[in-house]
CSV table of C-alpha atoms in Angstrom, one decimal:
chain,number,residue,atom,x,y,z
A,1264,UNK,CA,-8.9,-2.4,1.6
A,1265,UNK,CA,-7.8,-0.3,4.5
A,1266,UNK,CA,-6.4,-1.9,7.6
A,1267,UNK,CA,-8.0,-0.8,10.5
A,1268,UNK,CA,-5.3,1.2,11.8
A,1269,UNK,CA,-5.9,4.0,9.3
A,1270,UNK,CA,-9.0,5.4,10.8
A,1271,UNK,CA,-9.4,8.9,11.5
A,1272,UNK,CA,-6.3,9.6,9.2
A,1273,UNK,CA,-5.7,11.4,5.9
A,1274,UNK,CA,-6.1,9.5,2.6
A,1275,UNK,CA,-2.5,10.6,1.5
A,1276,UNK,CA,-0.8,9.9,4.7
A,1277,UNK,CA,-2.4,6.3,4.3
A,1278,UNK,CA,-1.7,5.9,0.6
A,1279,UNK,CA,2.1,7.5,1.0
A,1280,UNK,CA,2.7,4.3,3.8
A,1281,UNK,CA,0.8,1.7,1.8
A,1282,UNK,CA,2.0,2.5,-1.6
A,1283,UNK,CA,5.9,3.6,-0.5
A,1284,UNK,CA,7.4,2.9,-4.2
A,1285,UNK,CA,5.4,6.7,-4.9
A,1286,UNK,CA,6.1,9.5,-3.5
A,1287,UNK,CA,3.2,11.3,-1.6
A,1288,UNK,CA,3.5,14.6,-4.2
A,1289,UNK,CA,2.6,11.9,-6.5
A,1290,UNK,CA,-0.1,10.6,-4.5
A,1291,UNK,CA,-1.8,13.9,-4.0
A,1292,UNK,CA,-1.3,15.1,-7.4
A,1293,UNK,CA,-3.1,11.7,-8.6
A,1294,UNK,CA,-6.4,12.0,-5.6
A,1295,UNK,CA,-6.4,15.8,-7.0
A,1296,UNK,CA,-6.6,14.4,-10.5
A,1297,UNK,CA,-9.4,12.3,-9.8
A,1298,UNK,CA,-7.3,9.0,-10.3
A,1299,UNK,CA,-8.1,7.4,-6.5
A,1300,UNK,CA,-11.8,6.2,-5.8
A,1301,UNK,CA,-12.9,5.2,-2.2
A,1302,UNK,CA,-15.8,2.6,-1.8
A,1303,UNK,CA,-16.0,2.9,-5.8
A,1304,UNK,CA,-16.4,6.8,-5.4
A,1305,UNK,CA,-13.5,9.6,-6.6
A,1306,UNK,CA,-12.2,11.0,-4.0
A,1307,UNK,CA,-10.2,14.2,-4.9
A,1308,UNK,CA,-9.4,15.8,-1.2
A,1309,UNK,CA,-6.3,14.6,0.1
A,1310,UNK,CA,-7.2,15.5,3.6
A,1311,UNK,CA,-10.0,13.4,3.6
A,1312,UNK,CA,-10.0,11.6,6.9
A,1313,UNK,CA,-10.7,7.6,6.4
A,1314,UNK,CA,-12.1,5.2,8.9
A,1315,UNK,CA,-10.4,2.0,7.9
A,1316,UNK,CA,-11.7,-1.0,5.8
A,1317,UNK,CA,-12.6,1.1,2.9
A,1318,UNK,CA,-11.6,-0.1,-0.7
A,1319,UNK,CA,-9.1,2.1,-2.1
A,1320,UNK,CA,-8.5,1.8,-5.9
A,1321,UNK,CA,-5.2,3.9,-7.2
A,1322,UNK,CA,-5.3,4.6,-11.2
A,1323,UNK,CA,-1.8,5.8,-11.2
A,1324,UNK,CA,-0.3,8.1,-14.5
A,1325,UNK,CA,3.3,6.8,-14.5
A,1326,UNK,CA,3.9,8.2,-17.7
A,1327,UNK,CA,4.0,12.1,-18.1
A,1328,UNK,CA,7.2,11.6,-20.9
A,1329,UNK,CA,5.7,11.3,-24.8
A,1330,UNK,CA,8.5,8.9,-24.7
A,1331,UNK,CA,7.0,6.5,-22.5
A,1332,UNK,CA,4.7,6.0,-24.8
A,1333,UNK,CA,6.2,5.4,-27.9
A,1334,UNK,CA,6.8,1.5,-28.8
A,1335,UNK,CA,10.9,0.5,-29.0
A,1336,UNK,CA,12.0,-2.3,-31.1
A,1337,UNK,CA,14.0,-3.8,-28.1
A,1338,UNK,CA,15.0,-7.8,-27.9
A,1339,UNK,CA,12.7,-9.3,-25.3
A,1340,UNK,CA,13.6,-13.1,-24.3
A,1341,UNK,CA,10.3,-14.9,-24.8
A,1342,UNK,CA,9.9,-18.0,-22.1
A,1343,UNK,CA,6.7,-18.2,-23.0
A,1344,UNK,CA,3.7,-17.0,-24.8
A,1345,UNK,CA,-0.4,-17.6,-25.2
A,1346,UNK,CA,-3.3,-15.6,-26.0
A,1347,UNK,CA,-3.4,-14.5,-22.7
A,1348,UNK,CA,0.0,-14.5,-20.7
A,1349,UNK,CA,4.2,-13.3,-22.1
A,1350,UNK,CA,6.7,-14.5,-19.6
A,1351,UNK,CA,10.3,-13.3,-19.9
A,1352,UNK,CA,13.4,-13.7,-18.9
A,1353,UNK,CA,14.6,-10.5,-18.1
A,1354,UNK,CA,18.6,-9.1,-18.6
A,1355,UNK,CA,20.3,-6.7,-16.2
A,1356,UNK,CA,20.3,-3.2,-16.8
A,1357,UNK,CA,16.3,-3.3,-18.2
A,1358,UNK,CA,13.9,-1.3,-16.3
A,1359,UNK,CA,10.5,-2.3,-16.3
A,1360,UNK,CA,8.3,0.8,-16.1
A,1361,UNK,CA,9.2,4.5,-17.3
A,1362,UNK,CA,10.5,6.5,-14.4
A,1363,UNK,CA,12.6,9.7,-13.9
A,1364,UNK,CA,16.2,8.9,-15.3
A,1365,UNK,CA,14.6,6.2,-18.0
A,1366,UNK,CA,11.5,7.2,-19.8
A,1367,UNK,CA,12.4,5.1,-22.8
A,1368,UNK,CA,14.2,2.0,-23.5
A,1369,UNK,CA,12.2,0.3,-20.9
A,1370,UNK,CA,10.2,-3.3,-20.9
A,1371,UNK,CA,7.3,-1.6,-21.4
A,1372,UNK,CA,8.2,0.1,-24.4
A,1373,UNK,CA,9.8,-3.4,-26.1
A,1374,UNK,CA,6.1,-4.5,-25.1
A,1375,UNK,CA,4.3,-1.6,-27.0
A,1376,UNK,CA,6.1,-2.2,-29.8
A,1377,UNK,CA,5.7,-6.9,-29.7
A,1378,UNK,CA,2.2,-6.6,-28.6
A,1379,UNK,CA,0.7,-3.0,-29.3
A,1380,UNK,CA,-2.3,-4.3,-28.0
A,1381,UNK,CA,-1.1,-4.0,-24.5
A,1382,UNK,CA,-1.3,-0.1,-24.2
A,1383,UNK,CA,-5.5,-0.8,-23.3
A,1384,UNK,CA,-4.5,-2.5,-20.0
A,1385,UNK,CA,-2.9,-1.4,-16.9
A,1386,UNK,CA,0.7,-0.8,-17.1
A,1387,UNK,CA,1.2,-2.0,-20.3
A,1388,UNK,CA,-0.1,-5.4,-18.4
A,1389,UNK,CA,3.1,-5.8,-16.3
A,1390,UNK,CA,2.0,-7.0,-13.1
A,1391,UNK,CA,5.4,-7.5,-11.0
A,1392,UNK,CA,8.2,-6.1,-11.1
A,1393,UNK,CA,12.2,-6.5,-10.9
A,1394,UNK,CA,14.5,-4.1,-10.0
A,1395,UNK,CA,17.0,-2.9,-13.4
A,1396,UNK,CA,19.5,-5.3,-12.3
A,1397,UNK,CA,18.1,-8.3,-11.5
A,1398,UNK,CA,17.4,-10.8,-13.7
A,1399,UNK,CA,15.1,-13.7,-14.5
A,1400,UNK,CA,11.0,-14.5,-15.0
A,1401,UNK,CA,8.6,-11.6,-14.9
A,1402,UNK,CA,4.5,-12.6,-16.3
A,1403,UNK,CA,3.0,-10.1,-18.2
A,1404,UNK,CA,-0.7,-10.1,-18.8
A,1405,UNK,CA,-2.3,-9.5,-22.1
A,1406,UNK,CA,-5.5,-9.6,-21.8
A,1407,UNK,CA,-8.0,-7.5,-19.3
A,1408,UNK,CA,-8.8,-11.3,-17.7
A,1409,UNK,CA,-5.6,-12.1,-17.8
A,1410,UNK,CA,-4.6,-9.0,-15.6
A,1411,UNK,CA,-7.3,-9.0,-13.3
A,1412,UNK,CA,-6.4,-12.8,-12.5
A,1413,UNK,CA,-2.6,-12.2,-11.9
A,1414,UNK,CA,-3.3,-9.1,-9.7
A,1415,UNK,CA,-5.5,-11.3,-7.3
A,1416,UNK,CA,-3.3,-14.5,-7.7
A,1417,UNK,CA,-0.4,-11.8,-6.3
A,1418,UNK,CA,-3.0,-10.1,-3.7
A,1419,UNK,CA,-3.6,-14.2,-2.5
A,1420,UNK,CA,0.2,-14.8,-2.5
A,1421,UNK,CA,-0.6,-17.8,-4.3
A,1422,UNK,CA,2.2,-16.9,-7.2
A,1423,UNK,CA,5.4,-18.6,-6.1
A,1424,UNK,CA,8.6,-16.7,-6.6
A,1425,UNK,CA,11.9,-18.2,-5.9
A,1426,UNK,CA,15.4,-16.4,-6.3
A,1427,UNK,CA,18.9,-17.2,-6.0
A,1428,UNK,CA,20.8,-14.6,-4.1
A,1429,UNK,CA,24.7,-15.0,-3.4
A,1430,UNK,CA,24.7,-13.1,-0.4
A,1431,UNK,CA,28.1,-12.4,2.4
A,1432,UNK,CA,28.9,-14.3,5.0
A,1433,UNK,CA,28.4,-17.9,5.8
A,1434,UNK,CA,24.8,-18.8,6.9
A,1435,UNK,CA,24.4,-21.8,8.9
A,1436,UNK,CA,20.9,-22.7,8.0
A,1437,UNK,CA,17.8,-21.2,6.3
A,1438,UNK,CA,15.1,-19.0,7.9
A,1439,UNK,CA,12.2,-16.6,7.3
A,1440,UNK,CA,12.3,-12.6,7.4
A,1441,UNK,CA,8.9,-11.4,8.4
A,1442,UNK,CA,9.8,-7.8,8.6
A,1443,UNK,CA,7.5,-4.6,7.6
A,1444,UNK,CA,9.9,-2.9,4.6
A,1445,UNK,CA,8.8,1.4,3.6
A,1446,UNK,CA,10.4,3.9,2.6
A,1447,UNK,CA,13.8,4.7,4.1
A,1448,UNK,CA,13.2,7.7,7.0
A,1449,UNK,CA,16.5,10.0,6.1
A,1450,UNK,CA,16.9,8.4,2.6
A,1451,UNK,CA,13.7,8.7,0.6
A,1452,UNK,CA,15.4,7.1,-2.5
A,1453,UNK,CA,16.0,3.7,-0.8
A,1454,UNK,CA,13.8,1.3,1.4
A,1455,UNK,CA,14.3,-0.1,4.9
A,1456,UNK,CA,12.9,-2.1,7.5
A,1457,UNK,CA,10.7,0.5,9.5
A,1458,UNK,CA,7.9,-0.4,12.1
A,1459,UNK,CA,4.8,1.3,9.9
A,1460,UNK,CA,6.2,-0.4,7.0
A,1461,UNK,CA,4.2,-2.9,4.6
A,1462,UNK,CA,4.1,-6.4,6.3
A,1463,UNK,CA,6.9,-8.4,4.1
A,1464,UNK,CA,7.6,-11.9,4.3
A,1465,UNK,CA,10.8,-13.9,2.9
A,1466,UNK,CA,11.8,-17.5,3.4
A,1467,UNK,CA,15.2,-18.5,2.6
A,1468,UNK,CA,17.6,-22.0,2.4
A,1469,UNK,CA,21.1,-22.7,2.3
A,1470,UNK,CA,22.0,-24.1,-1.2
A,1471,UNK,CA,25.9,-23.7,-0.8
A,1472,UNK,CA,28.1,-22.1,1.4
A,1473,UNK,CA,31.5,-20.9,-0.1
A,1474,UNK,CA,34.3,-19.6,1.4
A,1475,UNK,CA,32.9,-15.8,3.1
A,1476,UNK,CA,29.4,-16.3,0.7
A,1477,UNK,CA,26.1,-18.3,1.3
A,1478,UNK,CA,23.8,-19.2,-2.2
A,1479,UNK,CA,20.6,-19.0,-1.4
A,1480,UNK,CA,17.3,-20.1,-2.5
A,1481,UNK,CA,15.1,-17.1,-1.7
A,1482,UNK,CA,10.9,-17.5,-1.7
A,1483,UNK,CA,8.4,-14.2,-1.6
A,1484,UNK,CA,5.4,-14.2,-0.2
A,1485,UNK,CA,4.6,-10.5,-0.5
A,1486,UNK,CA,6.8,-8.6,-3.2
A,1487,UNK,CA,7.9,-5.6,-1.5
A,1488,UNK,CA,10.4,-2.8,-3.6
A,1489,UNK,CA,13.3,-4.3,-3.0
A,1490,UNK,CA,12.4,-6.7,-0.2
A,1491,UNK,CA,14.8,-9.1,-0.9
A,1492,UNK,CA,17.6,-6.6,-0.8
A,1493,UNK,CA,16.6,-5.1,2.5
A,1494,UNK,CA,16.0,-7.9,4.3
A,1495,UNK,CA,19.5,-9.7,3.5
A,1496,UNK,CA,20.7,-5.9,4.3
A,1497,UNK,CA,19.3,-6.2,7.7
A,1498,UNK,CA,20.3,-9.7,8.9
A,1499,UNK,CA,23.9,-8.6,7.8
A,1500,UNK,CA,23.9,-10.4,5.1
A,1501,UNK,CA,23.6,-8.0,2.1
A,1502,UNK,CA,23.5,-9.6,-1.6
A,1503,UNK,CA,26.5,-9.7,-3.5
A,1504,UNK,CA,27.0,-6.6,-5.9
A,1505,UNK,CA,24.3,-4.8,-4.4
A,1506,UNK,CA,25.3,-0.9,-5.1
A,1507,UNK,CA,22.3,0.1,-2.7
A,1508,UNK,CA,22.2,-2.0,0.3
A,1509,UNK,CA,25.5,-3.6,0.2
A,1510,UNK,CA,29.3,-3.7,0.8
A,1511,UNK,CA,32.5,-3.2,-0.6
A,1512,UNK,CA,33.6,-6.7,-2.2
A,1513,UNK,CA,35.2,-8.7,0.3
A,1514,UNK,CA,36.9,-12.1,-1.4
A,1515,UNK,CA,38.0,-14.7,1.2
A,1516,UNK,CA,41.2,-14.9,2.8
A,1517,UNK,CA,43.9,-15.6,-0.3
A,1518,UNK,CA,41.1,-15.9,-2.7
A,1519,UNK,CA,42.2,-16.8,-5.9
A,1520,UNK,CA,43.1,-13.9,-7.8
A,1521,UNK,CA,40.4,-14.7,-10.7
A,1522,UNK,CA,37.9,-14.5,-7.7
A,1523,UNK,CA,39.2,-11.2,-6.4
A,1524,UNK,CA,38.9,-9.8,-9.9
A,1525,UNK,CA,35.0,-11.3,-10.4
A,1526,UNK,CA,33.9,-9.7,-7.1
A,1527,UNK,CA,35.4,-6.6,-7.7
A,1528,UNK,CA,34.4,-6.4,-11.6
A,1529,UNK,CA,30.6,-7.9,-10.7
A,1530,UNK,CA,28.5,-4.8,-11.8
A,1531,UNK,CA,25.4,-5.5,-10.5
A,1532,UNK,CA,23.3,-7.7,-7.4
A,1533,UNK,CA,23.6,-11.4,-7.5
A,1534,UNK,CA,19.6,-11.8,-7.4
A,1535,UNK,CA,18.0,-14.3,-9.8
A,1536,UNK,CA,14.2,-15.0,-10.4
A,1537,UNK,CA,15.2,-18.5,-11.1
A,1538,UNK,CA,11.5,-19.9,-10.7
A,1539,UNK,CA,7.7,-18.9,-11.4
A,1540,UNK,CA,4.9,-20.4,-10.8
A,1541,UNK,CA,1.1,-19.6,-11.2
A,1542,UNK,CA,-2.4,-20.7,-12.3
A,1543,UNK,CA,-3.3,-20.3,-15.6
A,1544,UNK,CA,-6.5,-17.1,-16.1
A,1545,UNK,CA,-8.6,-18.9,-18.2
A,1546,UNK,CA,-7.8,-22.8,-18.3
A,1547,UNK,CA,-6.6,-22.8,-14.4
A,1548,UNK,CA,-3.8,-25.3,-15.0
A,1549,UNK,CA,-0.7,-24.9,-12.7
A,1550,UNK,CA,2.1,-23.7,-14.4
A,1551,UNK,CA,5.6,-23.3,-13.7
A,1552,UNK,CA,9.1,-22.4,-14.8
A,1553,UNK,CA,12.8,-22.6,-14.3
A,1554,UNK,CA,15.3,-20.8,-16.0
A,1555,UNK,CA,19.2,-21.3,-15.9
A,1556,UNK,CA,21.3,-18.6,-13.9
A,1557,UNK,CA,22.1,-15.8,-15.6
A,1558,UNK,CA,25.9,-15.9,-17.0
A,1559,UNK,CA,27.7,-13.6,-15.1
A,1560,UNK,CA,25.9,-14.7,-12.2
A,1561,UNK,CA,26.8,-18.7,-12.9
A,1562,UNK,CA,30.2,-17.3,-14.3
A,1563,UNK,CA,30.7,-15.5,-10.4
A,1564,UNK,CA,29.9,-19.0,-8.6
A,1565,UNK,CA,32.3,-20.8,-10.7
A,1566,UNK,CA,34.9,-19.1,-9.5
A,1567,UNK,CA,33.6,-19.3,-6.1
A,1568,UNK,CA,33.5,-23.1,-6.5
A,1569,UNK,CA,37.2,-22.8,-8.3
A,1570,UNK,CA,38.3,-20.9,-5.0
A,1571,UNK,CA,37.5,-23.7,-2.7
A,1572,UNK,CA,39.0,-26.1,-4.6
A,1573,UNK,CA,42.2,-24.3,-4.9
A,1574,UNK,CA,41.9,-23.6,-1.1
A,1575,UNK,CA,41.3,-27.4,-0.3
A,1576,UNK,CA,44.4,-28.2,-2.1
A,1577,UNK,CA,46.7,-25.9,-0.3
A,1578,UNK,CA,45.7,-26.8,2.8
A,1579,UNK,CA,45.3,-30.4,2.1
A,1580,UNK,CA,48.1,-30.7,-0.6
A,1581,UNK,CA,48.5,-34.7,-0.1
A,1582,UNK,CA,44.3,-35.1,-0.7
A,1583,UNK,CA,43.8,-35.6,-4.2
């Protein structure tokens, strides 16, 4: 539903701020193609002024490449499975929908090609998403009930999310981020905290602190593109790894030099869906799950935890 500040604007000017993951070309391309409906009706003039409160519903075509199509033999790390739900622990380096740049060898082709079935629902049934390089739980509906039970669970905020997130600096305590994330004003390919942004909420607590490097135990409430990532970004404390939003490594003060080499040699963000919880679409049970870090990640904090050790000793060489 449109908030009420969209009235007297244009549909695409609304959908480009409410939907900032697609591009507004895309947007108008897909109201011209008679894929957006407003109050139930197509609406297929992007200049169309809206008065606010009206249900919007986007049928987006994501996938213009044959390839993102075809089914892919691809190993997919099953945490789960019923009639009606798939959860999986997803690796790095997997994108989850076809895109420009990777319109194969994507979860949704490895879910073509387990459960063909899946090509009748939305997206292949993926609900959520996670960035390529983070790893951890992701649901997947497969059924149409199934779907249209996660999508509202999601729209409720009554799906709980939590992530671990090695981020820089030391944090003295946990917190919540309430801070509208769109698209990025200069750089269109990346997201920021802007004023007309979504509204994005993210709680946080201090698990460890290491020398120079807070763990964190990150909750969602809403599930921004990146939101995570931006909002460490913007309290200065970006997320290990993180090519987009983050630093150069820094290791602490005569780190060891296994710990200089991990940070320097860590390819991707430290960012974890460590925990997912949710209510069942046709029995209504709670359920929830926890999966251990990824390795490289729990490889990374080792050394971390080596480091302080070895820094405890040296200044406190008589301590045993």
């Amino acid at each position: 539903m449109l908030p009420p500040t969209a009235a007297g604007r244009r549909l695409d000017q609304v959908l480009a701020e409410l939907l900032p993951e697609f591009s507004r070309s895309r947007l108008q391309t897909w109201i011209a193609d008679g894929q957006v409906t407003v109050n139930g009706a197509i609406c297929q003039q992007q200049r169309t002024r809206v008065r606010g409160g009206e249900q919007i519903v986007v049928y987006p075509q994501l996938l213009p490449n044959a390839h993102a199509h075809q089914p892919q033999a691809l190993p997919l790390a099953i945490c789960f499975e019923d009639d009606h739900l798939l959860v999986l622990n997803k690796p790095a380096g997997l994108v989850v929908h076809p895109a420009a740049g990777n319109w194969d060898g994507t979860l949704l082709n490895a879910l073509l090609h387990y459960a063909p079935q899946l090509a009748l629902l939305p997206r292949g049934g993926i609900v959520h998403r996670l960035d390529k390089d983070t790893t951890g739980l992701l649901v997947v509906a497969k059924t149409l009930q199934a779907h249209t039970s996660l999508v509202i669970q999601l729209q409720q905020r009554t799906v709980k999310r939590e992530y671990r997130a090695l981020v820089v600096g030391e944090l003295v305590s946990g917190g919540r981020i309430e801070l509208p994330i769109g698209r990025h004003p200069t750089q269109r390919t990346k997201m920021a905290v802007v004023a007309n942004g979504r509204p994005a909420v993210t709680n946080y607590r201090v698990l460890t602190r290491y020398r120079g490097h807070t763990l964190l135990a990150v909750q969602l409430q809403t599930g921004r593109t990146h939101q995570i990532r931006v909002h460490c970004a913007h309290l200065r404390h970006p997320i290990v790894g993180d090519p987009v939003y983050g630093l150069r490594p820094r290791p602490p003060v005569d780190a060891t030099p296994q710990l200089v080499a991990a940070l320097q040699q860590f390819p991707r963000q430290a960012l974890h869906a460590i925990q997912l919880g949710l209510t069942h679409p046709i029995t209504a049970q709670p359920l929830q799950w926890e999966i251990p870090l990824a390795a490289d990640f729990a490889a990374l904090l080792d050394h971390f935890a080596a480091d302080v050790n070895a820094f405890a000793s040296h200044v406190n060489p008589h301590v045993n």
